[in-house]
XYZ file of N, CA and C in Angstrom:
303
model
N 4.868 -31.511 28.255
C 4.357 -30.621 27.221
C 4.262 -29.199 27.759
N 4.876 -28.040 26.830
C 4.726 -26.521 27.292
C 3.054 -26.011 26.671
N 2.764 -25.473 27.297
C 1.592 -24.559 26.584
C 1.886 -23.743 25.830
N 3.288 -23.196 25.918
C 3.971 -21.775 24.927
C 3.980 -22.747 23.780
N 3.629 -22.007 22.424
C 3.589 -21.742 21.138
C 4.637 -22.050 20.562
N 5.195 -22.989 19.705
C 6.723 -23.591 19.000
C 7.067 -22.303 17.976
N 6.478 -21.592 17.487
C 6.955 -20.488 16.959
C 6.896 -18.990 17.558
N 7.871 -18.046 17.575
C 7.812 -16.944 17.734
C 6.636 -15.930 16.916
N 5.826 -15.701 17.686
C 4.655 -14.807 16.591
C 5.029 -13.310 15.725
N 4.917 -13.550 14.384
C 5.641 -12.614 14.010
C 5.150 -11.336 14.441
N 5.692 -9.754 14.975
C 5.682 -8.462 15.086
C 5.311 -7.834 13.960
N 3.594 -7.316 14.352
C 3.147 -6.561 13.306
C 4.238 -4.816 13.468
N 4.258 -4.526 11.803
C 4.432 -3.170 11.347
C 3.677 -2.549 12.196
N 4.116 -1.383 13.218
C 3.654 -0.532 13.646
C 4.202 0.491 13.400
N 3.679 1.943 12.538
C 4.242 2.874 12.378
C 4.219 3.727 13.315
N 5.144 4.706 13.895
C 4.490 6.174 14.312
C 3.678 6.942 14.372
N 3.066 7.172 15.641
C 1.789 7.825 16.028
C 1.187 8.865 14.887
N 2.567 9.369 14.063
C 2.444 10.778 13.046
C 2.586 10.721 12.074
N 2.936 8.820 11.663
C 3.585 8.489 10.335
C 2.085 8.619 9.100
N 0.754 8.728 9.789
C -0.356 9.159 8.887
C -0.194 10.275 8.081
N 0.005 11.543 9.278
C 0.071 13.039 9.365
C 1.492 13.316 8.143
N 2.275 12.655 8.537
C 3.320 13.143 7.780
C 3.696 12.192 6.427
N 2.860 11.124 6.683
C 3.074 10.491 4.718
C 1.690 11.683 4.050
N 0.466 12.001 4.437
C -0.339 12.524 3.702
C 0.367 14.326 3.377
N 1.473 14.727 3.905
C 2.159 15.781 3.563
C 2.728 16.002 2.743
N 3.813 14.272 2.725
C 4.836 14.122 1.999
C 3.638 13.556 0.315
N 2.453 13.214 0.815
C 1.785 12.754 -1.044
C 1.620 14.407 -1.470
N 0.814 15.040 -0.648
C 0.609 16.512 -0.979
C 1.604 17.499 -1.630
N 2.897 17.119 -1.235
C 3.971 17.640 -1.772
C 4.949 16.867 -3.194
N 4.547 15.694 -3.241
C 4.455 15.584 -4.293
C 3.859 15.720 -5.745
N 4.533 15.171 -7.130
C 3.982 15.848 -8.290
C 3.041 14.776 -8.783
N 2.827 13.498 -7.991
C 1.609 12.801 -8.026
C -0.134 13.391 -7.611
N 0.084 14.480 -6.727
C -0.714 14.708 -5.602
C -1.991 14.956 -6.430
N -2.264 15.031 -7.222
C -3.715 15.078 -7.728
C -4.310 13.573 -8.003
N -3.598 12.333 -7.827
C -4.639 11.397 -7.783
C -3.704 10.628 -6.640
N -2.956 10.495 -6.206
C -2.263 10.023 -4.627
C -2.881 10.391 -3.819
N -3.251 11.462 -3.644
C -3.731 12.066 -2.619
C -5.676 12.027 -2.217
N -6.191 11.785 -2.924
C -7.968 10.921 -3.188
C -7.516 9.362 -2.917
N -6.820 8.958 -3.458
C -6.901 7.556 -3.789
C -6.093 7.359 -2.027
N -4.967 7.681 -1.078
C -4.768 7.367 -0.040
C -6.248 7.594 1.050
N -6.549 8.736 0.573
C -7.559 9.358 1.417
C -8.651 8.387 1.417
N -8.931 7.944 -0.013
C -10.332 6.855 0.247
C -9.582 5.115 0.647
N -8.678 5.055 0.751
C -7.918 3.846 1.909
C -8.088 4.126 3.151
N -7.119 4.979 3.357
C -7.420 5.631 4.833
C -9.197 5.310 5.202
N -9.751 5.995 4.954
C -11.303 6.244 5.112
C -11.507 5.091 5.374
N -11.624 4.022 4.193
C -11.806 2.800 4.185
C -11.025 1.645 5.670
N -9.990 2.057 5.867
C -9.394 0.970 6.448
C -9.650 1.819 8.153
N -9.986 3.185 8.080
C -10.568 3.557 9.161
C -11.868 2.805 9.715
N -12.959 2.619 8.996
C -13.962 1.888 9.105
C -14.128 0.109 9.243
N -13.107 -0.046 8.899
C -13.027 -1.292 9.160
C -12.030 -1.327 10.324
N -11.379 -0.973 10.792
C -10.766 -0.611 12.474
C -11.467 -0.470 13.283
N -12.705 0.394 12.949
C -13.826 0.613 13.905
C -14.693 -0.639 14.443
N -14.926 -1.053 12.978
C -15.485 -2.192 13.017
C -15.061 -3.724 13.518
N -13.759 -3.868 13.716
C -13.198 -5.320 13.944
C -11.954 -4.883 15.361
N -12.052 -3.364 15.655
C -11.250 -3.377 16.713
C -10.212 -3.610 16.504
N -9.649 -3.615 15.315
C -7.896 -3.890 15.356
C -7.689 -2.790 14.174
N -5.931 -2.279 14.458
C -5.695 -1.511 13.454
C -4.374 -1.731 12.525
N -4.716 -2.994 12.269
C -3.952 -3.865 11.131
C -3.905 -3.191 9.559
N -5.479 -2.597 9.382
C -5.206 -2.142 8.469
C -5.295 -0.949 7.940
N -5.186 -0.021 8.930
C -4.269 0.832 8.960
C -3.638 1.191 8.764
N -2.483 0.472 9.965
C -0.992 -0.135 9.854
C -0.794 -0.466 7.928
N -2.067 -1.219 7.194
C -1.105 -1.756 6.281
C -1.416 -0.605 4.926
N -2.749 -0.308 5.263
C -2.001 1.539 4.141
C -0.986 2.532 4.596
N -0.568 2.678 5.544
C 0.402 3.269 5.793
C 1.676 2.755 5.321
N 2.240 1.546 5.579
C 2.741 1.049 4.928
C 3.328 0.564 3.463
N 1.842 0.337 2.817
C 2.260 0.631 1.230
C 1.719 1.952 0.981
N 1.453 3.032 0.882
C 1.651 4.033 0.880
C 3.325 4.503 1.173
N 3.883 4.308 2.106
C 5.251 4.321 2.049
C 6.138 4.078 1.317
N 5.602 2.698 0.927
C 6.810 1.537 -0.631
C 6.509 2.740 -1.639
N 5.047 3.184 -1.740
C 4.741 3.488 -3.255
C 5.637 4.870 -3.338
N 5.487 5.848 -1.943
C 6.532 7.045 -2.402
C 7.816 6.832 -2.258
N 8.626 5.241 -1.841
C 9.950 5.652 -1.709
C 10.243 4.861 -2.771
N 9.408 4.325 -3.527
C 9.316 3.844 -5.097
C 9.536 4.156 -6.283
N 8.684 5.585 -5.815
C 8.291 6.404 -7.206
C 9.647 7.066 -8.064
N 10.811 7.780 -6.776
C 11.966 8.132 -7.910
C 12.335 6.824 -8.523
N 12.230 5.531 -8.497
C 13.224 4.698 -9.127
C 11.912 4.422 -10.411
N 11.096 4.310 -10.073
C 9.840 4.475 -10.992
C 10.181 5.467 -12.132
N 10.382 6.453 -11.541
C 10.130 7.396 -12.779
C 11.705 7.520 -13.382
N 12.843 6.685 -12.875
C 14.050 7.081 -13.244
C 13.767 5.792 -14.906
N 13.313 4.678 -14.411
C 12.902 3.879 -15.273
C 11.991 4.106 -16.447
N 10.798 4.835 -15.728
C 10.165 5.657 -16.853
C 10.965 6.410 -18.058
N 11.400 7.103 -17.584
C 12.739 8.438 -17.606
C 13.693 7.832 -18.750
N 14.108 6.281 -18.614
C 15.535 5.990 -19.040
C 14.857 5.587 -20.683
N 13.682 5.305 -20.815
C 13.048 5.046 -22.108
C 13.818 3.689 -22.411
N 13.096 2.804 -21.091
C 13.822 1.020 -21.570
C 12.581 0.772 -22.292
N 12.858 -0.540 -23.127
C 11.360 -0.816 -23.967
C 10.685 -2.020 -22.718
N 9.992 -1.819 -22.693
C 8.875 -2.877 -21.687
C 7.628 -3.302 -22.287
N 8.014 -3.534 -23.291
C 7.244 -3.561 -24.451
C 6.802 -4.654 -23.986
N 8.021 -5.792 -23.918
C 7.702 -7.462 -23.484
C 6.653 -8.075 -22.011
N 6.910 -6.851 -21.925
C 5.917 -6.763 -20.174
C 4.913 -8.325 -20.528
N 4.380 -8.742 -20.088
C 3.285 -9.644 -19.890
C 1.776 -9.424 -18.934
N 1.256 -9.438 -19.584
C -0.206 -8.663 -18.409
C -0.528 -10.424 -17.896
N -0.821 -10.398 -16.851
C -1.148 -11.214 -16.022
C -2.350 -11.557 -16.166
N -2.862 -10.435 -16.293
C -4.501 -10.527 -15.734
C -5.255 -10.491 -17.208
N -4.470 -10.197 -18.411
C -4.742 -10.325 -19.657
C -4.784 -11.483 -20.009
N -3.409 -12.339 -19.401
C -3.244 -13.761 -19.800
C -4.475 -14.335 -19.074
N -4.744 -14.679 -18.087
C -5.700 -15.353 -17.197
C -6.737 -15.325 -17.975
N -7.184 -13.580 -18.241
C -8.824 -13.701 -19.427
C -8.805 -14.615 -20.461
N -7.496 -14.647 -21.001
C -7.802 -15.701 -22.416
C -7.609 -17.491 -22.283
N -7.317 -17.697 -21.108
C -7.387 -18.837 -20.853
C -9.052 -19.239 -20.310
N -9.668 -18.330 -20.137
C -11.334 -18.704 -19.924
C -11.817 -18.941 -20.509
């Protein structure tokens, strides 16, 4: 019997020392930046304090991260917005769930 682990442990997302500094530039410079820019800031804040608190910076790492999806998102977002498809049919999830209570 080995003591090593039968699976490879997966490699957390680690961004760049500057990738904070320079996504909160890139929200600022965008035409979101009046509520992107509060709403990262109170994540950040948030996931700062809990780093402090548990010694790991997982989550961190994981607003930085979706913060990332959401701005390299947003042109296809708004191209969709933009194209005036009907999404009418959308389904709310969380609408459905209430009426099944």
């Amino acid at each position: 019997m080995s003591a090593q682990p039968d699976h490879a442990p997966v490699t957390p997302y680690a961004p760049a020392p500057g990738a904070p500094a320079e996504l909160l530039a890139q929200l600022r410079a965008d035409a979101r930046a009046n509520s992107w820019v509060p709403a990262f800031e109170r994540e950040w804040s948030a996931a700062l304090e809990e780093s402090r608190r548990t010694f790991s910076l997982a989550g961190l790492y994981e607003v930085v991260q979706d913060w990332q999806g959401r701005l390299a998102s947003a042109p296809a977002v708004d191209a969709f917005v933009a194209s005036g498809c009907d999404d009418s049919d959308f389904i709310d999830m969380a609408e459905l769930r209430g009426r099944r209570r």
